[in-house]
Amino acid sequence: MDTIILAGGKSSRMGENKALLTIGEMRVIDRLVDEYSTISHQIILITNQPEVYDDLRVTIKSDVKEFRGQGPLAGIYTGLKEATTATSLIIACDMPFASSAMGGWLEAELVQGDYDAVIPSEDGQLHPLFGAYNRRIVPVVRNCLVEKKRRVTDLLSQLHMKIVEKQDAPKDLQDIWNDSFWNMNTKEDYRLALEIDRRIRGDKHEL
C-alpha cells in the first residue's frame, strides 16, 4: 500500500500552509509522514510547492501540468498515477490526527471487498480525502478532469464504492473515529487542534 498525502499551498481561510503548522512540537506534515511510514510501501506527497518539503524523505510530485490548479481531484489523479501498489490511502494534510490504524483498516476493507474505494462517513458527511482507493480508477479520475467534473463527489458517483461508518469499525477504532476524520481550516480550528493534541497525549500518558 502507498500513502498519498495531498499538501496544498496557502489556505485562504487559514492564511498559511496548513501542512507546516506545528502541533505537539511537530509540523502536521511530519506527523503524517511519521504516522504512515511504517505501514506504507512509499509515501507520495502531492504539492505545487515542492521546494518547501525538501527535507522530507518521501516521493514529491506536483500535479501533472494538464490538470494543475484543478483542486484535490487533480492531486488524487497525480498520486494514483505515481503509485506503484494496487491500493493507496489518500490523506489531506489538514487532518493532523489521521490514524494509521484507521488507514490500515480502510485499506483492508478495500481489498476484502475488491472495491474501487472505501470512504468513511461521519454524521452523514463523506470524507473522501481520508479514504482507500484502488489504482485501477486512474482512467476514471482522468475522464472526470477532462470533462471538467472536478468535484471529488463527481468521481465517487462513478465508482464501486463502500461507505463505512463508525459502527462498522472495530471498537478501538470507534474510540478514535472523530479525531481521525477531524480537519482544520481556520485559525480557530488550529487552536482546537492544539487542545485535541493535549487531550490525546494526556490519555496516552494515563495508560
mmCIF file of C-alpha atoms in Angstrom:
data_model
loop_
_atom_site.group_PDB
_atom_site.id
_atom_site.type_symbol
_atom_site.label_atom_id
_atom_site.label_comp_id
_atom_site.label_asym_id
_atom_site.label_seq_id
_atom_site.Cartn_x
_atom_site.Cartn_y
_atom_site.Cartn_z
ATOM 1 C CA MET A 1 0.000 0.000 0.000
ATOM 2 C CA ASP A 2 1.166 3.520 -0.844
ATOM 3 C CA THR A 3 0.078 6.573 1.089
ATOM 4 C CA ILE A 4 -0.662 9.738 -0.874
ATOM 5 C CA ILE A 5 -0.687 12.992 1.089
ATOM 6 C CA LEU A 6 -2.353 15.975 -0.565
ATOM 7 C CA ALA A 7 -0.495 19.078 0.583
ATOM 8 C CA GLY A 8 -1.991 22.233 -0.856
ATOM 9 C CA GLY A 9 -0.379 25.607 -0.579
ATOM 10 C CA LYS A 10 -1.607 28.647 1.284
ATOM 11 C CA SER A 11 -5.135 28.191 2.594
ATOM 12 C CA SER A 12 -7.397 31.193 2.083
ATOM 13 C CA ARG A 13 -9.192 30.637 5.385
ATOM 14 C CA MET A 14 -6.131 29.646 7.425
ATOM 15 C CA GLY A 15 -3.923 32.282 5.829
ATOM 16 C CA GLU A 16 -0.894 29.983 5.726
ATOM 17 C CA ASN A 17 0.177 26.500 4.697
ATOM 18 C CA LYS A 18 -1.673 24.065 6.966
ATOM 19 C CA ALA A 19 0.889 21.310 6.427
ATOM 20 C CA LEU A 20 3.575 23.435 8.070
ATOM 21 C CA LEU A 21 1.636 24.313 11.223
ATOM 22 C CA THR A 22 3.114 22.845 14.399
ATOM 23 C CA ILE A 23 1.083 20.592 16.679
ATOM 24 C CA GLY A 24 2.757 18.830 19.587
ATOM 25 C CA GLU A 25 6.190 20.149 18.544
ATOM 26 C CA MET A 26 5.868 18.615 15.069
ATOM 27 C CA ARG A 27 4.689 20.045 11.776
ATOM 28 C CA VAL A 28 1.456 18.481 10.562
ATOM 29 C CA ILE A 29 3.212 17.069 7.505
ATOM 30 C CA ASP A 30 5.885 15.470 9.712
ATOM 31 C CA ARG A 31 3.186 13.939 11.923
ATOM 32 C CA LEU A 32 1.530 12.321 8.908
ATOM 33 C CA VAL A 33 4.778 11.081 7.373
ATOM 34 C CA ASP A 34 5.847 9.635 10.726
ATOM 35 C CA GLU A 35 2.434 8.040 11.291
ATOM 36 C CA TYR A 36 2.265 6.321 7.893
ATOM 37 C CA SER A 37 5.885 5.459 7.138
ATOM 38 C CA THR A 38 5.691 2.116 8.947
ATOM 39 C CA ILE A 39 2.672 0.815 7.010
ATOM 40 C CA SER A 40 3.391 2.278 3.562
ATOM 41 C CA HIS A 41 5.427 0.935 0.669
ATOM 42 C CA GLN A 42 6.091 4.572 -0.153
ATOM 43 C CA ILE A 43 4.694 7.956 0.791
ATOM 44 C CA ILE A 44 3.853 10.246 -2.115
ATOM 45 C CA LEU A 45 3.473 13.936 -1.330
ATOM 46 C CA ILE A 46 1.465 15.933 -3.863
ATOM 47 C CA THR A 47 2.291 19.631 -3.762
ATOM 48 C CA ASN A 48 2.791 22.530 -6.126
ATOM 49 C CA GLN A 49 5.425 23.903 -3.721
ATOM 50 C CA PRO A 50 7.975 21.057 -3.766
ATOM 51 C CA GLU A 51 10.805 23.254 -2.528
ATOM 52 C CA VAL A 52 9.027 23.644 0.823
ATOM 53 C CA TYR A 53 9.377 19.923 1.563
ATOM 54 C CA ASP A 54 12.983 19.279 0.506
ATOM 55 C CA ASP A 55 13.798 17.945 3.979
ATOM 56 C CA LEU A 56 11.315 15.065 3.758
ATOM 57 C CA ARG A 57 12.355 11.569 2.672
ATOM 58 C CA VAL A 58 9.273 10.965 0.577
ATOM 59 C CA THR A 59 8.379 10.943 -3.110
ATOM 60 C CA ILE A 60 7.398 14.509 -4.002
ATOM 61 C CA LYS A 61 5.281 15.213 -7.064
ATOM 62 C CA SER A 62 3.479 18.257 -8.421
ATOM 63 C CA ASP A 63 0.123 17.961 -10.165
ATOM 64 C CA VAL A 64 0.523 16.977 -13.796
ATOM 65 C CA LYS A 65 0.621 20.126 -15.939
ATOM 66 C CA GLU A 66 -2.528 19.213 -17.809
ATOM 67 C CA PHE A 67 -4.643 19.461 -14.652
ATOM 68 C CA ARG A 68 -2.593 21.735 -12.399
ATOM 69 C CA GLY A 69 -4.654 24.010 -10.191
ATOM 70 C CA GLN A 70 -7.812 21.918 -10.518
ATOM 71 C CA GLY A 71 -8.141 21.013 -6.856
ATOM 72 C CA PRO A 72 -7.887 17.777 -4.894
ATOM 73 C CA LEU A 73 -9.137 15.616 -7.758
ATOM 74 C CA ALA A 74 -6.011 16.556 -9.713
ATOM 75 C CA GLY A 75 -3.942 15.555 -6.689
ATOM 76 C CA ILE A 76 -5.736 12.219 -6.470
ATOM 77 C CA TYR A 77 -5.022 11.624 -10.165
ATOM 78 C CA THR A 78 -1.347 12.533 -9.863
ATOM 79 C CA GLY A 79 -0.889 10.433 -6.736
ATOM 80 C CA LEU A 80 -2.594 7.306 -8.026
ATOM 81 C CA LYS A 81 -0.744 7.619 -11.335
ATOM 82 C CA GLU A 82 2.546 7.710 -9.415
ATOM 83 C CA ALA A 83 1.599 4.863 -7.059
ATOM 84 C CA THR A 84 3.377 1.552 -7.502
ATOM 85 C CA THR A 85 0.941 -0.561 -5.480
ATOM 86 C CA ALA A 86 -2.591 -1.653 -6.334
ATOM 87 C CA THR A 87 -4.055 0.122 -3.314
ATOM 88 C CA SER A 88 -3.387 3.528 -1.807
ATOM 89 C CA LEU A 89 -4.550 5.668 1.047
ATOM 90 C CA ILE A 90 -5.281 9.285 0.240
ATOM 91 C CA ILE A 91 -4.999 11.762 3.101
ATOM 92 C CA ALA A 92 -5.389 15.533 3.105
ATOM 93 C CA CYS A 93 -2.737 17.447 5.016
ATOM 94 C CA ASP A 94 -5.370 19.242 7.105
ATOM 95 C CA MET A 95 -6.162 16.045 9.059
ATOM 96 C CA PRO A 96 -3.444 16.011 11.741
ATOM 97 C CA PHE A 97 -4.899 13.096 13.713
ATOM 98 C CA ALA A 98 -5.461 10.692 10.800
ATOM 99 C CA SER A 99 -4.601 7.371 12.437
ATOM 100 C CA SER A 100 -2.552 4.764 10.580
ATOM 101 C CA ALA A 101 -4.600 2.071 12.315
ATOM 102 C CA MET A 102 -7.700 3.618 10.768
ATOM 103 C CA GLY A 103 -5.990 3.847 7.402
ATOM 104 C CA GLY A 104 -4.920 0.223 7.573
ATOM 105 C CA TRP A 105 -8.480 -0.850 8.319
ATOM 106 C CA LEU A 106 -9.864 1.173 5.391
ATOM 107 C CA GLU A 107 -7.347 -0.478 3.063
ATOM 108 C CA ALA A 108 -8.213 -3.930 4.405
ATOM 109 C CA GLU A 109 -11.896 -3.283 3.683
ATOM 110 C CA LEU A 110 -10.943 -2.178 0.159
ATOM 111 C CA VAL A 111 -9.016 -5.373 -0.536
ATOM 112 C CA GLN A 112 -11.531 -7.703 1.088
ATOM 113 C CA GLY A 113 -14.435 -6.402 -0.971
ATOM 114 C CA ASP A 114 -12.437 -5.642 -4.145
ATOM 115 C CA TYR A 115 -13.877 -2.121 -4.143
ATOM 116 C CA ASP A 116 -12.714 0.862 -6.163
ATOM 117 C CA ALA A 117 -12.799 2.945 -2.992
ATOM 118 C CA VAL A 118 -13.698 2.752 0.690
ATOM 119 C CA ILE A 119 -14.847 6.093 2.062
ATOM 120 C CA PRO A 120 -15.663 6.878 5.701
ATOM 121 C CA SER A 121 -18.763 8.804 6.690
ATOM 122 C CA GLU A 122 -19.278 10.791 9.877
ATOM 123 C CA ASP A 123 -22.714 12.176 10.741
ATOM 124 C CA GLY A 124 -23.747 11.809 7.105
ATOM 125 C CA GLN A 125 -20.685 13.622 5.759
ATOM 126 C CA LEU A 126 -18.329 11.704 3.486
ATOM 127 C CA HIS A 127 -14.580 12.051 3.991
ATOM 128 C CA PRO A 128 -13.106 11.153 0.592
ATOM 129 C CA LEU A 129 -9.819 12.854 1.471
ATOM 130 C CA PHE A 130 -9.071 10.179 4.029
ATOM 131 C CA GLY A 131 -10.001 7.095 2.081
ATOM 132 C CA ALA A 132 -8.643 3.952 0.454
ATOM 133 C CA TYR A 133 -8.536 3.756 -3.346
ATOM 134 C CA ASN A 134 -7.640 1.185 -5.980
ATOM 135 C CA ARG A 135 -5.156 2.310 -8.619
ATOM 136 C CA ARG A 136 -7.361 0.911 -11.386
ATOM 137 C CA ILE A 137 -9.576 4.013 -11.139
ATOM 138 C CA VAL A 138 -6.891 6.254 -12.691
ATOM 139 C CA PRO A 139 -8.673 6.360 -16.109
ATOM 140 C CA VAL A 140 -11.956 7.272 -14.390
ATOM 141 C CA VAL A 141 -10.290 10.122 -12.484
ATOM 142 C CA ARG A 142 -8.693 11.386 -15.677
ATOM 143 C CA ASN A 143 -12.000 11.299 -17.514
ATOM 144 C CA CYS A 144 -13.633 13.388 -14.764
ATOM 145 C CA LEU A 145 -10.890 16.000 -15.079
ATOM 146 C CA VAL A 146 -11.073 16.051 -18.889
ATOM 147 C CA GLU A 147 -14.828 16.577 -18.676
ATOM 148 C CA LYS A 148 -14.237 19.322 -16.059
ATOM 149 C CA LYS A 149 -16.100 17.357 -13.390
ATOM 150 C CA ARG A 150 -13.676 18.472 -10.703
ATOM 151 C CA ARG A 151 -15.560 17.661 -7.520
ATOM 152 C CA VAL A 152 -14.451 14.519 -5.740
ATOM 153 C CA THR A 153 -18.122 13.581 -5.449
ATOM 154 C CA ASP A 154 -18.279 13.504 -9.266
ATOM 155 C CA LEU A 155 -15.661 10.773 -9.137
ATOM 156 C CA LEU A 156 -17.266 8.840 -6.292
ATOM 157 C CA SER A 157 -20.571 8.616 -8.143
ATOM 158 C CA GLN A 158 -18.832 6.521 -10.811
ATOM 159 C CA LEU A 159 -17.066 4.067 -8.510
ATOM 160 C CA HIS A 160 -17.859 0.690 -6.986
ATOM 161 C CA MET A 161 -17.554 2.150 -3.519
ATOM 162 C CA LYS A 162 -18.158 1.114 0.060
ATOM 163 C CA ILE A 163 -19.146 3.725 2.635
ATOM 164 C CA VAL A 164 -18.136 2.853 6.189
ATOM 165 C CA GLU A 165 -19.467 4.420 9.362
ATOM 166 C CA LYS A 166 -18.313 4.463 12.953
ATOM 167 C CA GLN A 167 -20.348 1.437 13.977
ATOM 168 C CA ASP A 168 -18.723 -0.629 11.205
ATOM 169 C CA ALA A 169 -15.260 -0.224 12.693
ATOM 170 C CA PRO A 170 -13.617 -2.302 15.435
ATOM 171 C CA LYS A 171 -14.122 -0.910 18.943
ATOM 172 C CA ASP A 172 -10.604 0.514 19.249
ATOM 173 C CA LEU A 173 -11.114 2.473 16.027
ATOM 174 C CA GLN A 174 -14.544 3.688 17.093
ATOM 175 C CA ASP A 175 -12.806 5.321 20.060
ATOM 176 C CA ILE A 176 -10.613 7.439 17.760
ATOM 177 C CA TRP A 177 -13.110 7.865 14.907
ATOM 178 C CA ASN A 178 -13.984 11.524 15.459
ATOM 179 C CA ASP A 179 -10.370 12.612 15.932
ATOM 180 C CA SER A 180 -9.142 10.681 12.884
ATOM 181 C CA PHE A 181 -11.515 12.434 10.495
ATOM 182 C CA TRP A 182 -11.320 15.870 12.063
ATOM 183 C CA ASN A 183 -9.857 18.518 9.765
ATOM 184 C CA MET A 184 -8.761 22.091 10.322
ATOM 185 C CA ASN A 185 -9.449 25.015 8.026
ATOM 186 C CA THR A 186 -9.344 28.150 10.188
ATOM 187 C CA LYS A 187 -7.234 29.719 12.937
ATOM 188 C CA GLU A 188 -9.896 28.652 15.428
ATOM 189 C CA ASP A 189 -9.621 25.077 14.137
ATOM 190 C CA TYR A 190 -5.865 25.255 14.696
ATOM 191 C CA ARG A 191 -6.356 26.340 18.301
ATOM 192 C CA LEU A 192 -8.763 23.430 18.740
ATOM 193 C CA ALA A 193 -6.189 21.075 17.186
ATOM 194 C CA LEU A 194 -3.721 22.057 19.894
ATOM 195 C CA GLU A 195 -6.336 21.221 22.529
ATOM 196 C CA ILE A 196 -7.119 17.865 20.897
ATOM 197 C CA ASP A 197 -3.419 17.030 20.813
ATOM 198 C CA ARG A 198 -3.035 17.810 24.516
ATOM 199 C CA ARG A 199 -6.046 15.619 25.297
ATOM 200 C CA ILE A 200 -4.747 12.710 23.214
ATOM 201 C CA ARG A 201 -1.285 12.904 24.750
ATOM 202 C CA GLY A 202 -2.858 13.104 28.196
ATOM 203 C CA ASP A 203 -4.895 9.971 27.511
ATOM 204 C CA LYS A 204 -1.792 8.086 26.370
ATOM 205 C CA HIS A 205 0.120 9.239 29.447
ATOM 206 C CA GLU A 206 -2.614 7.882 31.709
ATOM 207 C CA LEU A 207 -2.364 4.499 30.005
#
